[in-house]
Amino acid sequence: MEEIAAAHAAALRARFGDEPVDVVGVSTGGSIAQQLAADHPGAVRRLVLQSTACRLGPHGRSLQRRVAVRIRRGARRQALAVMAAELVPPYRGQLLAAAVAWTVGPSIFGALDDMATTIEAEDGFDLPACASPIRAPTLLVAGAEDRFYPTELFAETARLIPDCRVDIIGGRGHITALSHPSVAPMVLGFLR
């Protein structure tokens, strides 16, 4: 994860010079954003974390391991089907999501080696293990029903980031929290 964050820091410097920027990290991108903010504090002015936490929960870690193993074995369709099915809430179309991902996923996604590398890196990510704390003002928005990041991890994340505001949206999960009507105005208000 440190290498991925360093690559992002270099890209930000190449594009914006030494000016810090606002960073939004969603799900796995949130782990990258946290590592970036901790390791490269001069790159991040404000941080928005959505559907992510200081580490993956047990269900999220198990899912990502299953997906990465399938990718490494060359079973791309299976990997995409497993991932898609788990993103859909139970009993709400998981089989259909898996079938669609199996069918069209390979034509939408190219090589999945980068995905496997990223999720394997996230498997080892743990914010308390970072060399320094996150100093950027942070907004964390997540769903109370997120299966990949249990709510206790959101509370722990807030304790680990001194200037962190948390908004947990009741009745929403990993993906559905992102589309709640309050999220966009909240994020835009925080970034203004």
Coordinates of C-alpha atoms in Angstrom, one line a residue:
M1 CA 0.0 0.0 0.0
E2 CA 2.9 2.3 0.7
E3 CA 4.1 1.9 -2.9
I4 CA 0.7 2.6 -4.3
A5 CA 0.3 5.7 -2.1
A6 CA 3.8 6.9 -3.2
A7 CA 2.8 6.5 -6.9
H8 CA -0.3 8.6 -6.2
A9 CA 1.8 11.2 -4.4
A10 CA 4.2 11.5 -7.3
A11 CA 1.3 11.9 -9.8
L12 CA -0.2 14.6 -7.6
R13 CA 3.1 16.5 -7.5
A14 CA 3.6 16.1 -11.2
R15 CA 0.1 17.6 -11.8
F16 CA -0.2 20.1 -9.0
G17 CA 3.3 20.8 -7.8
D18 CA 3.7 21.3 -4.1
E19 CA 0.1 22.5 -3.5
P20 CA -2.0 20.1 -1.4
V21 CA -5.2 18.9 -2.9
D22 CA -8.5 17.6 -1.7
V23 CA -8.6 13.8 -2.0
V24 CA -11.7 11.5 -2.0
G25 CA -11.2 7.8 -1.5
V26 CA -14.0 5.3 -1.9
S27 CA -13.8 1.7 -0.6
T28 CA -10.4 0.3 -1.5
G29 CA -9.5 3.8 -2.8
G30 CA -10.2 4.9 0.7
S31 CA -7.4 2.7 2.0
I32 CA -5.1 4.2 -0.6
A33 CA -6.2 7.7 0.4
Q34 CA -5.5 7.1 4.0
Q35 CA -2.0 5.7 3.3
L36 CA -1.4 8.8 1.0
A37 CA -2.5 11.2 3.7
A38 CA -0.4 9.5 6.4
D39 CA 2.8 9.0 4.4
H40 CA 2.6 12.2 2.3
P41 CA 0.8 14.8 4.4
G42 CA 1.9 17.7 2.2
A43 CA -0.1 16.2 -0.7
V44 CA -3.5 16.2 1.0
R45 CA -5.4 19.3 2.0
R46 CA -8.7 17.7 3.0
L47 CA -9.7 14.0 2.9
V48 CA -13.1 12.5 2.2
L49 CA -13.4 8.8 3.0
Q50 CA -16.5 6.9 1.7
S51 CA -17.4 3.3 2.5
T52 CA -14.0 2.6 4.0
A53 CA -12.2 2.4 7.3
C54 CA -8.9 2.0 9.0
R55 CA -8.7 -1.7 7.9
L56 CA -11.0 -4.2 6.2
G57 CA -13.4 -6.2 8.3
P58 CA -13.3 -10.0 8.3
H59 CA -15.9 -10.4 5.6
G60 CA -14.2 -7.9 3.3
R61 CA -10.8 -9.5 3.8
S62 CA -12.2 -12.9 3.1
L63 CA -14.0 -11.7 -0.1
Q64 CA -10.9 -10.0 -1.4
R65 CA -8.7 -13.0 -0.8
R66 CA -11.2 -15.2 -2.7
V67 CA -11.2 -12.7 -5.6
A68 CA -7.4 -12.3 -5.7
V69 CA -6.9 -16.1 -5.6
R70 CA -9.2 -16.5 -8.6
I71 CA -7.5 -13.7 -10.5
R72 CA -4.0 -15.2 -9.9
R73 CA -5.3 -18.6 -11.1
G74 CA -6.6 -17.1 -14.3
A75 CA -10.3 -17.5 -13.4
R76 CA -11.2 -13.9 -14.3
R77 CA -14.9 -14.6 -14.9
Q78 CA -15.2 -16.4 -11.5
A79 CA -13.4 -13.5 -9.8
L80 CA -15.7 -10.9 -11.3
A81 CA -18.8 -13.0 -10.5
V82 CA -17.7 -13.4 -6.8
M83 CA -17.0 -9.7 -6.5
A84 CA -20.2 -8.6 -8.1
A85 CA -22.4 -10.9 -6.1
E86 CA -20.9 -9.7 -2.8
L87 CA -21.5 -6.0 -3.7
V88 CA -25.2 -6.7 -3.9
P89 CA -27.1 -7.0 -0.6
P90 CA -28.2 -10.6 0.3
Y91 CA -31.4 -11.7 -1.3
R92 CA -31.5 -8.7 -3.7
G93 CA -30.1 -10.0 -6.9
Q94 CA -26.8 -11.5 -6.0
L95 CA -27.2 -14.3 -8.6
L96 CA -28.1 -11.9 -11.3
A97 CA -25.2 -9.6 -10.5
A98 CA -22.8 -12.6 -10.6
A99 CA -24.3 -13.8 -14.0
V100 CA -23.9 -10.3 -15.5
A101 CA -20.3 -10.0 -14.2
W102 CA -19.5 -13.4 -15.5
T103 CA -20.9 -12.6 -18.9
V104 CA -19.8 -9.0 -19.6
G105 CA -17.1 -8.4 -17.0
P106 CA -14.2 -9.6 -19.1
S107 CA -15.1 -7.3 -21.9
I108 CA -15.4 -4.3 -19.6
F109 CA -12.3 -5.0 -17.4
G110 CA -9.0 -5.6 -19.1
A111 CA -6.3 -7.5 -17.3
L112 CA -7.1 -7.9 -13.6
D113 CA -3.5 -8.3 -12.3
D114 CA -3.6 -4.7 -11.0
M115 CA -6.8 -5.4 -9.2
A116 CA -5.3 -8.4 -7.5
T117 CA -2.2 -6.5 -6.5
T118 CA -4.3 -3.6 -5.1
I119 CA -6.6 -5.8 -3.1
E120 CA -3.7 -7.9 -1.8
A121 CA -2.1 -4.6 -0.7
E122 CA -5.3 -3.6 1.0
D123 CA -5.4 -6.9 2.8
G124 CA -2.4 -5.8 4.8
F125 CA -3.4 -2.1 5.2
D126 CA -3.9 -1.1 8.8
L127 CA -4.0 2.7 9.6
P128 CA -2.5 2.3 13.1
A129 CA 0.6 0.8 11.5
C130 CA 1.2 3.9 9.3
A131 CA 4.4 5.8 10.2
S132 CA 2.5 9.0 11.1
P133 CA -1.1 9.9 11.8
I134 CA -3.4 11.6 9.3
R135 CA -3.4 15.4 9.9
A136 CA -5.7 16.5 7.2
P137 CA -9.3 17.4 8.1
T138 CA -11.3 14.3 7.3
L139 CA -14.9 13.4 6.5
L140 CA -15.9 9.8 6.8
V141 CA -19.2 8.8 5.3
A142 CA -20.4 5.2 5.4
G143 CA -23.4 2.9 5.7
A144 CA -24.4 1.3 9.0
E145 CA -25.1 -1.9 7.1
D146 CA -21.7 -2.1 5.3
R147 CA -20.7 -5.8 5.3
F148 CA -17.0 -5.0 4.4
Y149 CA -16.3 -2.5 7.1
P150 CA -18.3 -3.0 10.4
T151 CA -19.4 0.2 12.2
E152 CA -16.9 -0.3 15.0
L153 CA -14.2 0.2 12.4
F154 CA -15.7 3.6 11.5
A155 CA -15.5 4.6 15.2
E156 CA -11.9 3.4 15.4
T157 CA -11.0 5.3 12.2
A158 CA -12.4 8.5 13.7
R159 CA -10.3 8.0 16.9
L160 CA -7.2 7.5 14.8
I161 CA -7.7 10.7 12.8
P162 CA -7.6 13.7 15.1
D163 CA -9.8 16.0 12.9
C164 CA -12.3 13.5 11.6
R165 CA -16.0 14.0 11.3
V166 CA -18.1 10.8 10.8
D167 CA -21.5 10.4 9.3
I168 CA -23.0 6.9 9.4
I169 CA -26.1 6.5 7.3
G170 CA -28.6 4.1 8.8
G171 CA -30.1 1.3 6.6
R172 CA -27.4 1.7 3.9
G173 CA -24.7 -0.7 2.9
H174 CA -21.3 -0.5 1.2
I175 CA -22.6 0.8 -2.2
T176 CA -26.0 2.2 -1.3
A177 CA -24.5 4.6 1.2
L178 CA -22.8 6.4 -1.7
S179 CA -26.2 7.2 -3.4
H180 CA -28.0 8.5 -0.3
P181 CA -29.3 12.0 -1.1
S182 CA -27.5 13.6 1.9
V183 CA -24.0 12.4 0.8
A184 CA -23.2 14.7 -2.2
P185 CA -24.2 17.9 -0.4
M186 CA -22.4 16.8 2.7
V187 CA -19.2 16.1 0.8
L188 CA -19.4 19.3 -1.2
G189 CA -20.1 21.3 1.9
F190 CA -17.0 19.8 3.6
L191 CA -14.8 20.5 0.6
R192 CA -16.0 24.1 0.4

